[in-house]
Structures are given as C-alpha cells and as structure tokens.
Amino acid sequence: MKSRIVVIFVGILVLWSALAMRAAYLQFLPNDRLNALQNRQFQTKVSLPARRGAIVDSNGRDLAMSAAAYSLYADPKLLENRKQVAKKLAKVLNQSPESVYAKIKDGNRRFVWIQRMLEQDKADEIKSWDIRGLSFVEEWRRVYPNETLLAQTLGFLGSEGQGLEGLELGYNQALTGNKKKVLVKRDARGRPLINDGLMFIENPEGTELKLTVDSDLQYRLESELANAVSQFEADHAVGVILDAKTSKILALASAPTFDVNKAAKAPSEYRRNKIVTDAFEPGSTMKAFVIAAALRDGLIQPNTKFYCEKGSFRVGDRIIKEAETREKFEDLTVSEILAVSSNVGTTKIAFKMGQERLRQGLLDFGFGQRLGVDLPGEARGMVQGLPWRQHLLSNISFGHGISTTPLQIANAFAAIANGGVLNTPYIVQSMRDAETGELVEVQPKPIRRILSPRTSRTNARDVGGSDHEGWHWWQCPCGWFHGCG
C-alpha cells in the first residue's frame, strides 16, 4: 500500500512539474504562433490617415493645412437601447434616425463608423452623454484658410482624405505620408480599451510643399481677373505670371473661382485649372513667335519691309484681311508689322518661311506638346501635321488653326525675355520631410535653347519696345493679349 502511494505521489509530482515547466516556457520564452493568437484575440486594427502635409506659399504662409477633427465609431454589441441612441445621435449629426440605426442595429458587430470628421463642439456634446459603446478617433481634416485663393491650383480632397484635383491630387502620395493602422486593444470579452473616449496614435506628418507662388501677387491677380469678368460681362478670365528667367510660377488664376473648403458645392467649370487644362486659338499672340522663328533662321531683319496690300490679301480662294477694316497698311517693316499686329504682314513672313520652318519653330517654342509642369491635367494643345494648305499657313501665322494653353503662351514669351531658353514651368519650390527634416529644393529645368541671346534681345525690343528681362502678358475677355514692361 505504501509503495502504491509513493508511486502515485511521484507521478503527480512529475505531472505538476511538467505542467509548471510548460507554463514557464509559454510565459517566458517567445512563441510566434502564440503571440499572433494573442494579438488577434486582444487587438483590432483601424485604418487612419496621418496628418496631411501642409502647403505654403513662397513666404511660408499657409495655403492648405490640417486641423484636428473627431470621428465617431460604435461597438454595437455594447450599446443598450440602440434605437434611442440612434435618435439622440441623429439630432446632433443632422442625419435621419433610420440611417444611424441601420449602422448600429446589428448587435454582433464590434466596430462601425458613425460619422467621420466631426467638429469639436459636436464631439464634446456626444462625449458628455457618456454612453457605453460610443467612442472617438482623433483624425485630421483639410482646411484652406484663404478660402478662394489659388483654389483651382490647390485642388481638394475626397471624403476619405484622398486628393481629387490640383496639387492635392498631383502630390497626394507625398502629402499623405506613410499609411498607418491604429491598434485598438480589447479586453477578454473583445471590448475596446480606450482612453477618455479617444484612441490616439503618433502618426508622422506628410511632406510639406512650399510653392513658388506669392500670396500677395496671387491676390492681386485674382482681383484683376474678377474685375475684368464683371466689367466685360465675360464668362471667365485667366491669368498667369511667370519668372521669365526660370519659368517658376508666381501666380496663376481663373475667374470665377470657388471656396476650396466647400469644393463639393462648386460647379465643375469653376474648379478646372484652365491655365493648364484648356487649349484655345491664341490669336495675334502667335505673331511674336512667327517673327522670332524667322529672325532666328536669318530670313528677316527688324527693318525688312513687306507690302501689306492695303489690308486685303488674296490667298487661294480666301481673302486675308486686317482685324479692323480701317487698317489699310502698305509698306511696313517687320517691327511695324508686329507693332500694329498686321495679319497680312505676318502672313507674308510665314510664306517666306514656308510650312516646314514655321511648324518646327512653333514646336521649338513648346506648342503642341506638354511642358511637364508639376500640375495635373496639362493639355498638349495642337499644331497640325504637314502638309498645310496656303490659307492654313496664313491662318496659323496669326493664331488660328492652332491651339495652345495660356501656360504655353506665357512660357514661350518667357523664353524670348530670358535670352532664348525654354524652361519647364514649375510651382513647387521645395519639399520638406516632416520626420527627418530633409529639404529637397526644386531646381529650374531648361528644355532647350531656341533663340540666340542676340535674336532674343531683338525680338524683345520688337515686342515691347525695350530689352528689359521680364514681361507681364494679360488676356482680356475680348481675346487679345496685352503686354507691358
């Protein structure tokens, strides 16, 4: 009997020792499989956007920034009196009780969004109810403090915080930063463990964009365009100001504009960045580039004379006339042809060039191709392929039968003003990584030299009566461009 007791005692002792050793092994030694099971049981993941990077002007003033907002979620399994809770929430959230209840009626669900991006006052009111099963996540919502300023260029975000237009779209990945997940701890019953009704996470900010745009200059440009639309009862007006030397964009705008904070309510026509996306027949602005190409090829000089047919010139079965019937020019120099904007004189210069030379000259100035500006939706414009009939060659010489964007026109004039170099226009001056502080400066990007400095100076004097580097070109609602030094 004693020996049996000893055997049983030893057996139990060995069993307990084995259990103790196993428990110690599981407790103190890492086990990937058990850790994964633990995390799956006691944690859940919720995707949250990081704080979106700011967009600032050339002087560091905020154009787009992120402000704290609160997103309401529920654990329906913990909610009591769900219909009453739905009615109470509906009054604060301006939703129907039915729509709120549809989200929380399933008592087996453990997580459901009620509403994203709530204002502070609404979040505080709901938190004051102290309802078990309702909690908040702190997120970030986009704010545009200047409302309408640079609206089409900045663009806006969708409901999930993704860029939809403008810089917000073009630089969406950089502005968004690294995608993060919130790890929400749960107790043994699967209930979320939260701190004062909020889940927090330290997310890095996205990249900050510093633009070449000057807010003061942008405001003045937008004011002038708005006044022009009002004065001339125009459908719209566009304007762009470039640094002629580098083609960095100092201001660009379309009127009418819209409040970026309420972009969803604005007509799509107002939201389009027409400077970049819309191509049109440029009219007499094309004459400067025709003459520049002819000067470059040595076919004319500023004092070369052409007979301008007293304002009426037959080309095939067409009659080319001046813009005004009273204009009956005879002998004009090249400088005078440009000064008075003679259609007949420019036609004769184009005929002297021929279709191949003229087309190549226009392509060299950047027409009919994307310039590579760092804004989405850039249009190519159109320079028709050869052969051209004589009347088309004539029409293209004074800006018909060809389409260009406002940005292409401004950039081509910049090439004349800066000594003959065509540059890539750009609007982002630098990008700063919020985590590392690393700053990446954007450098000017020359595309090609199209004029010699001497030809450029000659053409600049013809265009504006001076060889100053830098010109402002404006398109009035009537369709004409005007320039002044």
Short mmCIF file of C-alpha atoms in Angstrom, two decimals:
data_model
loop_
_atom_site.label_atom_id
_atom_site.label_comp_id
_atom_site.label_asym_id
_atom_site.label_seq_id
_atom_site.Cartn_x
_atom_site.Cartn_y
_atom_site.Cartn_z
CA MET A 1 0.00 0.00 0.00
CA LYS A 2 2.80 2.40 0.90
CA SER A 3 4.63 1.69 -2.34
CA ARG A 4 1.47 2.49 -4.37
CA ILE A 5 1.06 5.78 -2.53
CA VAL A 6 4.67 6.68 -3.23
CA VAL A 7 4.28 5.80 -6.93
CA ILE A 8 1.08 7.89 -7.22
CA PHE A 9 2.70 10.80 -5.35
CA VAL A 10 5.78 10.72 -7.59
CA GLY A 11 3.57 10.53 -10.68
CA ILE A 12 1.52 13.53 -9.59
CA LEU A 13 4.72 15.41 -8.72
CA VAL A 14 6.20 14.70 -12.15
CA LEU A 15 2.97 15.75 -13.84
CA TRP A 16 2.79 19.03 -11.92
CA SER A 17 6.45 19.67 -12.58
CA ALA A 18 5.91 19.13 -16.28
CA LEU A 19 2.91 21.49 -16.22
CA ALA A 20 4.94 24.10 -14.31
CA MET A 21 7.79 23.83 -16.77
CA ARG A 22 5.41 24.12 -19.71
CA ALA A 23 3.75 27.17 -18.15
CA ALA A 24 7.14 28.76 -17.56
CA TYR A 25 8.12 28.01 -21.15
CA LEU A 26 4.97 29.60 -22.52
CA GLN A 27 5.27 32.57 -20.18
CA PHE A 28 8.92 33.49 -20.54
CA LEU A 29 10.08 32.16 -23.90
CA PRO A 30 8.85 33.85 -27.16
CA ASN A 31 6.47 31.93 -29.36
CA ASP A 32 5.45 33.50 -32.64
CA ARG A 33 2.35 31.39 -33.04
CA LEU A 34 1.01 32.20 -29.58
CA ASN A 35 1.90 35.88 -29.94
CA ALA A 36 -0.07 36.00 -33.17
CA LEU A 37 -3.06 34.33 -31.48
CA GLN A 38 -2.83 36.78 -28.58
CA ASN A 39 -2.72 39.80 -30.87
CA ARG A 40 -5.64 38.51 -32.90
CA GLN A 41 -7.70 37.98 -29.75
CA PHE A 42 -6.82 41.17 -27.89
CA GLN A 43 -6.19 43.71 -30.66
CA THR A 44 -8.01 45.01 -33.72
CA LYS A 45 -6.79 47.38 -36.44
CA VAL A 46 -8.48 50.51 -37.72
CA SER A 47 -7.04 52.43 -40.70
CA LEU A 48 -6.50 56.13 -40.03
CA PRO A 49 -4.92 58.82 -42.21
CA ALA A 50 -1.76 60.51 -40.99
CA ARG A 51 -1.69 64.26 -40.63
CA ARG A 52 -1.55 65.55 -44.19
CA GLY A 53 1.41 67.75 -45.05
CA ALA A 54 0.87 71.49 -45.28
CA ILE A 55 1.07 73.57 -48.47
CA VAL A 56 2.63 77.01 -48.01
CA ASP A 57 3.45 79.91 -50.32
CA SER A 58 6.94 81.22 -51.13
CA ASN A 59 6.95 83.23 -47.87
CA GLY A 60 5.85 80.28 -45.71
CA ARG A 61 2.23 81.38 -45.31
CA ASP A 62 -0.32 78.57 -45.03
CA LEU A 63 -2.40 77.80 -48.10
CA ALA A 64 -3.60 74.34 -47.02
CA MET A 65 -3.29 72.87 -43.54
CA SER A 66 -4.68 70.07 -41.37
CA ALA A 67 -6.80 70.69 -38.28
CA ALA A 68 -7.90 68.20 -35.64
CA ALA A 69 -11.28 66.54 -36.15
CA TYR A 70 -13.04 63.67 -34.38
CA SER A 71 -14.55 60.60 -35.99
CA LEU A 72 -17.30 58.79 -34.11
CA TYR A 73 -17.46 55.00 -34.03
CA ALA A 74 -19.59 52.49 -32.14
CA ASP A 75 -19.36 48.99 -30.72
CA PRO A 76 -22.98 47.87 -31.32
CA LYS A 77 -22.58 44.87 -29.04
CA LEU A 78 -22.03 47.18 -26.07
CA LEU A 79 -24.78 49.64 -26.95
CA GLU A 80 -28.00 49.48 -24.97
CA ASN A 81 -31.28 50.97 -26.23
CA ARG A 82 -29.87 51.31 -29.72
CA LYS A 83 -33.00 52.96 -31.16
CA GLN A 84 -32.92 55.70 -28.53
CA VAL A 85 -29.19 56.21 -29.09
CA ALA A 86 -29.82 56.49 -32.83
CA LYS A 87 -32.46 59.20 -32.31
CA LYS A 88 -30.18 61.14 -30.00
CA LEU A 89 -27.23 60.95 -32.39
CA ALA A 90 -29.35 61.90 -35.40
CA LYS A 91 -30.22 65.29 -33.88
CA VAL A 92 -26.55 66.20 -33.37
CA LEU A 93 -25.26 64.75 -36.64
CA ASN A 94 -28.07 66.11 -38.84
CA GLN A 95 -28.89 62.62 -40.07
CA SER A 96 -32.10 60.65 -40.06
CA PRO A 97 -32.62 58.30 -37.08
CA GLU A 98 -33.18 55.45 -39.55
CA SER A 99 -29.78 55.90 -41.20
CA VAL A 100 -27.96 55.98 -37.85
CA TYR A 101 -29.88 52.97 -36.54
CA ALA A 102 -29.07 50.99 -39.69
CA LYS A 103 -25.39 51.24 -38.75
CA ILE A 104 -25.74 50.07 -35.14
CA LYS A 105 -28.70 47.69 -35.15
CA ASP A 106 -26.58 44.55 -35.62
CA GLY A 107 -25.62 43.63 -32.06
CA ASN A 108 -23.00 41.14 -33.21
CA ARG A 109 -20.80 43.78 -34.83
CA ARG A 110 -17.87 45.15 -32.82
CA PHE A 111 -16.89 48.22 -34.84
CA VAL A 112 -18.74 50.60 -37.16
CA TRP A 113 -18.11 54.20 -38.21
CA ILE A 114 -20.98 56.56 -37.37
CA GLN A 115 -19.58 59.80 -38.84
CA ARG A 116 -16.12 61.00 -39.82
CA MET A 117 -14.55 64.41 -39.23
CA LEU A 118 -16.86 65.90 -36.57
CA GLU A 119 -16.28 69.40 -35.21
CA GLN A 120 -15.01 69.82 -31.64
CA ASP A 121 -18.33 71.07 -30.23
CA LYS A 122 -20.32 68.11 -31.57
CA ALA A 123 -17.73 65.65 -30.32
CA ASP A 124 -17.78 67.26 -26.86
CA GLU A 125 -21.58 67.04 -26.69
CA ILE A 126 -21.63 63.34 -27.58
CA LYS A 127 -18.82 62.56 -25.12
CA SER A 128 -20.77 64.29 -22.35
CA TRP A 129 -23.53 61.65 -22.69
CA ASP A 130 -21.04 59.00 -21.50
CA ILE A 131 -22.77 56.24 -23.49
CA ARG A 132 -21.00 52.89 -23.28
CA GLY A 133 -20.16 51.70 -26.80
CA LEU A 134 -19.61 55.14 -28.38
CA SER A 135 -16.02 56.33 -28.80
CA PHE A 136 -13.94 58.69 -30.91
CA VAL A 137 -10.81 58.61 -33.05
CA GLU A 138 -8.84 61.82 -33.49
CA GLU A 139 -8.17 62.44 -37.19
CA TRP A 140 -7.25 65.38 -39.40
CA ARG A 141 -9.40 67.38 -41.77
CA ARG A 142 -8.15 69.68 -44.52
CA VAL A 143 -8.57 73.42 -44.05
CA TYR A 144 -7.89 76.14 -46.62
CA PRO A 145 -7.57 79.35 -44.57
CA ASN A 146 -7.67 81.70 -47.57
CA GLU A 147 -10.88 80.09 -48.93
CA THR A 148 -10.84 81.07 -52.64
CA LEU A 149 -7.17 81.98 -53.05
CA LEU A 150 -5.35 79.70 -55.53
CA ALA A 151 -8.39 77.41 -55.45
CA GLN A 152 -8.03 75.62 -58.80
CA THR A 153 -4.32 75.06 -58.25
CA LEU A 154 -4.55 73.70 -54.71
CA GLY A 155 -7.40 71.32 -55.54
CA PHE A 156 -9.29 69.49 -52.80
CA LEU A 157 -9.83 66.14 -51.07
CA GLY A 158 -12.46 63.43 -51.23
CA SER A 159 -14.43 62.07 -48.29
CA GLU A 160 -11.70 59.54 -47.49
CA GLY A 161 -8.96 62.17 -47.46
CA GLN A 162 -7.58 61.42 -50.95
CA GLY A 163 -6.57 64.19 -53.36
CA LEU A 164 -9.06 64.68 -56.19
CA GLU A 165 -7.75 67.70 -58.10
CA GLY A 166 -4.84 70.14 -58.27
CA LEU A 167 -1.74 69.83 -56.12
CA GLU A 168 -3.70 67.71 -53.63
CA LEU A 169 -4.01 65.12 -56.41
CA GLY A 170 -0.64 65.57 -58.09
CA TYR A 171 1.31 65.29 -54.81
CA ASN A 172 -1.18 63.07 -52.99
CA GLN A 173 1.33 60.37 -52.01
CA ALA A 174 3.89 62.82 -50.64
CA LEU A 175 1.29 64.88 -48.76
CA THR A 176 -0.40 61.80 -47.30
CA GLY A 177 2.78 60.32 -45.81
CA ASN A 178 3.08 56.73 -44.67
CA LYS A 179 -0.12 54.74 -44.32
CA LYS A 180 -0.74 53.80 -40.69
CA LYS A 181 -3.01 51.48 -38.73
CA VAL A 182 -4.41 52.13 -35.27
CA LEU A 183 -4.00 49.13 -32.92
CA VAL A 184 -7.02 49.12 -30.60
CA LYS A 185 -6.56 46.91 -27.53
CA ARG A 186 -9.52 44.79 -26.38
CA ASP A 187 -10.30 43.03 -23.13
CA ALA A 188 -11.03 39.31 -22.75
CA ARG A 189 -14.61 39.86 -23.96
CA GLY A 190 -13.44 41.71 -27.07
CA ARG A 191 -14.42 45.16 -25.83
CA PRO A 192 -12.16 48.05 -26.95
CA LEU A 193 -9.97 49.57 -24.26
CA ILE A 194 -9.93 53.34 -24.79
CA ASN A 195 -8.54 56.37 -23.01
CA ASP A 196 -11.17 59.01 -22.20
CA GLY A 197 -13.20 58.01 -25.22
CA LEU A 198 -10.29 58.57 -27.65
CA MET A 199 -7.81 56.38 -29.44
CA PHE A 200 -4.52 58.14 -30.13
CA ILE A 201 -1.64 57.31 -32.37
CA GLU A 202 1.55 59.18 -33.14
CA ASN A 203 1.43 59.42 -36.92
CA PRO A 204 4.10 61.30 -38.85
CA GLU A 205 3.01 64.24 -40.92
CA GLY A 206 3.12 64.08 -44.68
CA THR A 207 5.61 66.09 -46.72
CA GLU A 208 5.26 69.88 -46.63
CA LEU A 209 5.11 71.59 -50.03
CA LYS A 210 6.49 75.09 -50.41
CA LEU A 211 5.25 76.79 -53.58
CA THR A 212 6.79 79.43 -55.82
CA VAL A 213 3.53 81.40 -55.59
CA ASP A 214 3.46 84.71 -53.74
CA SER A 215 0.11 85.10 -51.95
CA ASP A 216 0.03 88.88 -52.29
CA LEU A 217 0.67 88.74 -56.03
CA GLN A 218 -1.86 85.93 -56.34
CA TYR A 219 -4.50 88.02 -54.58
CA ARG A 220 -3.89 90.98 -56.89
CA LEU A 221 -4.11 88.78 -59.98
CA GLU A 222 -7.37 87.19 -58.83
CA SER A 223 -8.84 90.62 -58.05
CA GLU A 224 -7.95 91.92 -61.52
CA LEU A 225 -9.49 88.88 -63.21
CA ALA A 226 -12.68 89.14 -61.16
CA ASN A 227 -12.96 92.83 -62.08
CA ALA A 228 -12.44 92.02 -65.77
CA VAL A 229 -15.18 89.38 -65.74
CA SER A 230 -17.55 91.82 -64.06
CA GLN A 231 -16.68 94.81 -66.26
CA PHE A 232 -16.90 93.00 -69.59
CA GLU A 233 -19.64 90.53 -68.56
CA ALA A 234 -17.32 87.70 -69.62
CA ASP A 235 -17.83 84.01 -68.95
CA HIS A 236 -14.36 83.65 -67.49
CA ALA A 237 -10.85 85.11 -67.43
CA VAL A 238 -7.46 83.51 -66.86
CA GLY A 239 -4.06 84.86 -65.89
CA VAL A 240 -0.56 83.58 -65.17
CA ILE A 241 2.62 85.36 -64.03
CA LEU A 242 5.99 83.64 -64.52
CA ASP A 243 9.52 84.47 -63.51
CA ALA A 244 10.87 84.90 -67.05
CA LYS A 245 14.36 83.68 -66.15
CA THR A 246 13.35 80.33 -64.63
CA SER A 247 9.63 79.88 -65.52
CA LYS A 248 8.72 79.42 -61.87
CA ILE A 249 5.05 80.30 -61.41
CA LEU A 250 4.50 83.42 -59.28
CA ALA A 251 0.71 83.48 -59.65
CA LEU A 252 -2.00 81.80 -61.72
CA ALA A 253 -5.75 82.02 -61.52
CA SER A 254 -9.08 81.50 -63.24
CA ALA A 255 -12.19 83.56 -62.61
CA PRO A 256 -14.83 82.84 -61.43
CA THR A 257 -13.30 80.88 -58.56
CA PHE A 258 -14.74 78.95 -55.58
CA ASP A 259 -14.24 78.29 -51.85
CA VAL A 260 -11.99 75.25 -51.60
CA ASN A 261 -13.46 74.39 -48.19
CA LYS A 262 -16.82 73.86 -49.96
CA ALA A 263 -15.48 72.38 -53.19
CA ALA A 264 -18.23 69.76 -53.49
CA LYS A 265 -20.82 72.53 -53.89
CA ALA A 266 -18.90 74.39 -56.62
CA PRO A 267 -19.68 73.87 -60.35
CA SER A 268 -17.07 71.72 -62.11
CA GLU A 269 -16.46 74.59 -64.55
CA TYR A 270 -15.16 76.75 -61.69
CA ARG A 271 -12.90 74.00 -60.34
CA ARG A 272 -10.95 73.43 -63.55
CA ASN A 273 -7.45 74.92 -63.74
CA LYS A 274 -7.90 76.48 -67.20
CA ILE A 275 -4.34 77.84 -67.30
CA VAL A 276 -3.10 74.26 -67.64
CA THR A 277 -6.02 72.20 -68.91
CA ASP A 278 -7.74 74.37 -71.54
CA ALA A 279 -6.41 74.96 -75.05
CA PHE A 280 -7.69 77.71 -77.34
CA GLU A 281 -6.80 79.58 -80.52
CA PRO A 282 -4.26 82.15 -79.30
CA GLY A 283 -4.87 84.78 -81.97
CA SER A 284 -2.36 87.56 -82.54
CA THR A 285 -0.06 86.50 -79.68
CA MET A 286 1.26 83.91 -82.14
CA LYS A 287 2.77 86.63 -84.34
CA ALA A 288 5.65 87.26 -81.93
CA PHE A 289 6.77 83.63 -82.22
CA VAL A 290 6.44 83.53 -86.01
CA ILE A 291 8.67 86.60 -86.25
CA ALA A 292 11.09 85.21 -83.65
CA ALA A 293 11.50 81.98 -85.64
CA ALA A 294 12.04 83.93 -88.88
CA LEU A 295 14.65 86.15 -87.18
CA ARG A 296 16.38 83.05 -85.81
CA ASP A 297 16.57 81.46 -89.26
CA GLY A 298 18.03 84.65 -90.75
CA LEU A 299 15.13 85.15 -93.15
CA ILE A 300 14.24 88.66 -91.97
CA GLN A 301 15.62 91.59 -90.00
CA PRO A 302 13.64 94.08 -87.90
CA ASN A 303 13.85 96.64 -90.74
CA THR A 304 12.92 94.22 -93.54
CA LYS A 305 9.91 95.66 -95.38
CA PHE A 306 6.78 93.88 -96.63
CA TYR A 307 3.96 95.29 -98.72
CA CYS A 308 0.74 94.71 -96.75
CA GLU A 309 -1.70 95.02 -99.68
CA LYS A 310 -3.73 97.88 -98.18
CA GLY A 311 -5.39 95.49 -95.75
CA SER A 312 -6.71 92.86 -98.21
CA PHE A 313 -4.64 89.91 -99.49
CA ARG A 314 -5.93 87.02 -101.60
CA VAL A 315 -4.64 83.56 -100.62
CA GLY A 316 -6.09 80.95 -102.94
CA ASP A 317 -9.84 81.30 -102.74
CA ARG A 318 -9.67 83.19 -99.43
CA ILE A 319 -9.19 86.87 -98.61
CA ILE A 320 -6.93 87.68 -95.64
CA LYS A 321 -7.88 90.98 -94.00
CA GLU A 322 -6.68 93.03 -91.08
CA ALA A 323 -8.55 92.92 -87.77
CA GLU A 324 -10.04 96.38 -88.41
CA THR A 325 -11.44 97.39 -91.81
CA ARG A 326 -9.97 100.88 -91.40
CA GLU A 327 -6.45 99.41 -91.33
CA LYS A 328 -5.10 99.67 -94.89
CA PHE A 329 -1.37 99.23 -94.42
CA GLU A 330 1.10 99.44 -97.29
CA ASP A 331 4.85 99.15 -96.73
CA LEU A 332 5.67 98.06 -93.17
CA THR A 333 8.90 96.90 -91.56
CA VAL A 334 8.90 93.71 -89.50
CA SER A 335 8.96 95.83 -86.34
CA GLU A 336 5.94 97.78 -87.58
CA ILE A 337 4.10 94.61 -88.59
CA LEU A 338 4.35 93.39 -85.03
CA ALA A 339 3.59 96.79 -83.54
CA VAL A 340 0.34 97.22 -85.50
CA SER A 341 -0.44 93.46 -85.43
CA SER A 342 -0.84 93.12 -89.18
CA ASN A 343 -2.38 89.84 -90.33
CA VAL A 344 -1.28 90.42 -93.93
CA GLY A 345 2.28 91.28 -92.96
CA THR A 346 2.62 88.23 -90.72
CA THR A 347 1.17 86.05 -93.49
CA LYS A 348 3.86 87.22 -95.86
CA ILE A 349 6.58 86.47 -93.28
CA ALA A 350 5.09 82.96 -92.87
CA PHE A 351 5.09 82.45 -96.64
CA LYS A 352 8.76 83.41 -96.74
CA MET A 353 9.46 80.82 -94.04
CA GLY A 354 7.43 78.00 -95.54
CA GLN A 355 5.37 75.44 -93.70
CA GLU A 356 8.26 73.22 -92.52
CA ARG A 357 10.24 76.06 -90.94
CA LEU A 358 7.18 77.63 -89.33
CA ARG A 359 5.90 74.38 -87.87
CA GLN A 360 9.31 73.49 -86.46
CA GLY A 361 9.65 76.97 -85.00
CA LEU A 362 6.32 76.64 -83.17
CA LEU A 363 7.27 73.20 -81.86
CA ASP A 364 10.59 74.62 -80.63
CA PHE A 365 8.66 77.21 -78.60
CA GLY A 366 6.81 74.38 -76.82
CA PHE A 367 3.48 74.44 -78.64
CA GLY A 368 1.66 71.19 -79.37
CA GLN A 369 3.39 69.33 -76.52
CA ARG A 370 3.25 69.09 -72.74
CA LEU A 371 5.76 71.29 -70.96
CA GLY A 372 5.98 69.00 -67.91
CA VAL A 373 4.59 71.45 -65.35
CA ASP A 374 4.07 69.84 -61.93
CA LEU A 375 0.28 70.23 -62.07
CA PRO A 376 -2.16 67.50 -63.17
CA GLY A 377 -4.21 67.62 -66.34
CA GLU A 378 -1.81 69.53 -68.59
CA ALA A 379 -3.11 69.76 -72.17
CA ARG A 380 -0.86 69.44 -75.22
CA GLY A 381 -2.60 71.94 -77.43
CA MET A 382 -2.39 71.26 -81.17
CA VAL A 383 -0.01 72.05 -84.00
CA GLN A 384 -1.38 70.34 -87.10
CA GLY A 385 0.77 67.94 -89.07
CA LEU A 386 2.03 68.75 -92.55
CA PRO A 387 1.16 69.41 -95.30
CA TRP A 388 -0.61 72.73 -94.79
CA ARG A 389 -2.56 74.48 -97.50
CA GLN A 390 -1.62 78.10 -98.13
CA HIS A 391 -4.62 79.55 -96.32
CA LEU A 392 -3.89 77.33 -93.26
CA LEU A 393 -0.27 78.51 -93.25
CA SER A 394 -1.62 82.06 -93.29
CA ASN A 395 -4.16 81.42 -90.53
CA ILE A 396 -1.63 79.75 -88.23
CA SER A 397 0.74 82.70 -88.59
CA PHE A 398 -1.77 84.92 -86.77
CA GLY A 399 -3.02 82.33 -84.29
CA HIS A 400 -5.90 80.47 -85.96
CA GLY A 401 -5.91 76.78 -86.84
CA ILE A 402 -3.65 76.12 -83.84
CA SER A 403 -4.49 75.67 -80.14
CA THR A 404 -2.37 76.47 -77.10
CA THR A 405 -2.77 76.68 -73.34
CA PRO A 406 -2.31 80.01 -71.52
CA LEU A 407 0.70 78.48 -69.78
CA GLN A 408 2.34 77.62 -73.12
CA ILE A 409 1.88 81.21 -74.34
CA ALA A 410 3.34 82.71 -71.15
CA ASN A 411 6.24 80.26 -71.15
CA ALA A 412 7.09 80.98 -74.78
CA PHE A 413 7.20 84.72 -74.05
CA ALA A 414 9.45 83.97 -71.07
CA ALA A 415 11.89 82.29 -73.47
CA ILE A 416 12.05 85.46 -75.56
CA ALA A 417 12.54 87.60 -72.44
CA ASN A 418 15.22 85.47 -70.76
CA GLY A 419 17.70 85.25 -73.62
CA GLY A 420 16.22 82.42 -75.66
CA VAL A 421 15.99 79.43 -73.28
CA LEU A 422 12.71 77.48 -73.00
CA ASN A 423 12.27 76.22 -69.42
CA THR A 424 9.87 73.82 -67.76
CA PRO A 425 7.32 75.80 -65.70
CA TYR A 426 7.09 74.68 -62.08
CA ILE A 427 5.13 75.63 -58.97
CA VAL A 428 6.64 73.52 -56.15
CA GLN A 429 9.76 75.24 -54.84
CA SER A 430 10.75 72.68 -52.20
CA MET A 431 9.56 69.60 -50.30
CA ARG A 432 10.31 69.08 -46.59
CA ASP A 433 10.08 65.68 -44.92
CA ALA A 434 8.32 66.24 -41.57
CA GLU A 435 10.00 63.24 -39.91
CA THR A 436 13.61 63.76 -40.94
CA GLY A 437 13.54 67.48 -41.71
CA GLU A 438 15.20 66.73 -45.05
CA LEU A 439 14.63 69.56 -47.54
CA VAL A 440 14.59 68.91 -51.29
CA GLU A 441 14.90 72.07 -53.38
CA VAL A 442 13.45 72.03 -56.90
CA GLN A 443 15.84 73.44 -59.49
CA PRO A 444 14.86 75.15 -62.78
CA LYS A 445 14.81 72.73 -65.71
CA PRO A 446 15.86 74.11 -69.10
CA ILE A 447 14.25 72.25 -72.01
CA ARG A 448 16.30 73.71 -74.88
CA ARG A 449 17.75 76.91 -76.28
CA ILE A 450 15.53 78.17 -79.09
CA LEU A 451 16.96 81.64 -79.75
CA SER A 452 20.39 83.16 -79.51
CA PRO A 453 20.71 85.95 -76.92
CA ARG A 454 21.05 88.46 -79.76
CA THR A 455 17.88 87.28 -81.52
CA SER A 456 16.08 87.19 -78.19
CA ARG A 457 17.02 90.81 -77.45
CA THR A 458 15.98 91.88 -80.94
CA ASN A 459 12.60 90.19 -80.59
CA ALA A 460 12.07 91.54 -77.07
CA ARG A 461 12.59 95.11 -78.33
CA ASP A 462 10.12 94.50 -81.15
CA VAL A 463 7.54 93.05 -78.78
CA GLY A 464 7.67 95.62 -76.04
CA GLY A 465 9.87 98.50 -77.09
CA SER A 466 12.55 97.56 -74.54
CA ASP A 467 15.03 94.83 -73.82
CA HIS A 468 14.10 94.53 -70.16
CA GLU A 469 14.05 90.96 -68.92
CA GLY A 470 10.52 90.27 -67.73
CA TRP A 471 7.10 90.93 -69.21
CA HIS A 472 3.54 90.62 -67.95
CA TRP A 473 1.03 89.37 -70.52
CA TRP A 474 -2.68 89.63 -69.95
CA GLN A 475 -5.57 88.17 -71.93
CA CYS A 476 -8.60 90.41 -71.87
CA PRO A 477 -12.12 88.94 -72.15
CA CYS A 478 -12.14 90.13 -75.77
CA GLY A 479 -9.49 87.51 -76.50
CA TRP A 480 -6.47 89.77 -77.07
CA PHE A 481 -3.27 89.65 -75.09
CA HIS A 482 -1.59 92.85 -73.96
CA GLY A 483 1.97 93.24 -72.72
CA CYS A 484 3.86 95.87 -70.81
CA GLY A 485 7.36 96.05 -69.42
#
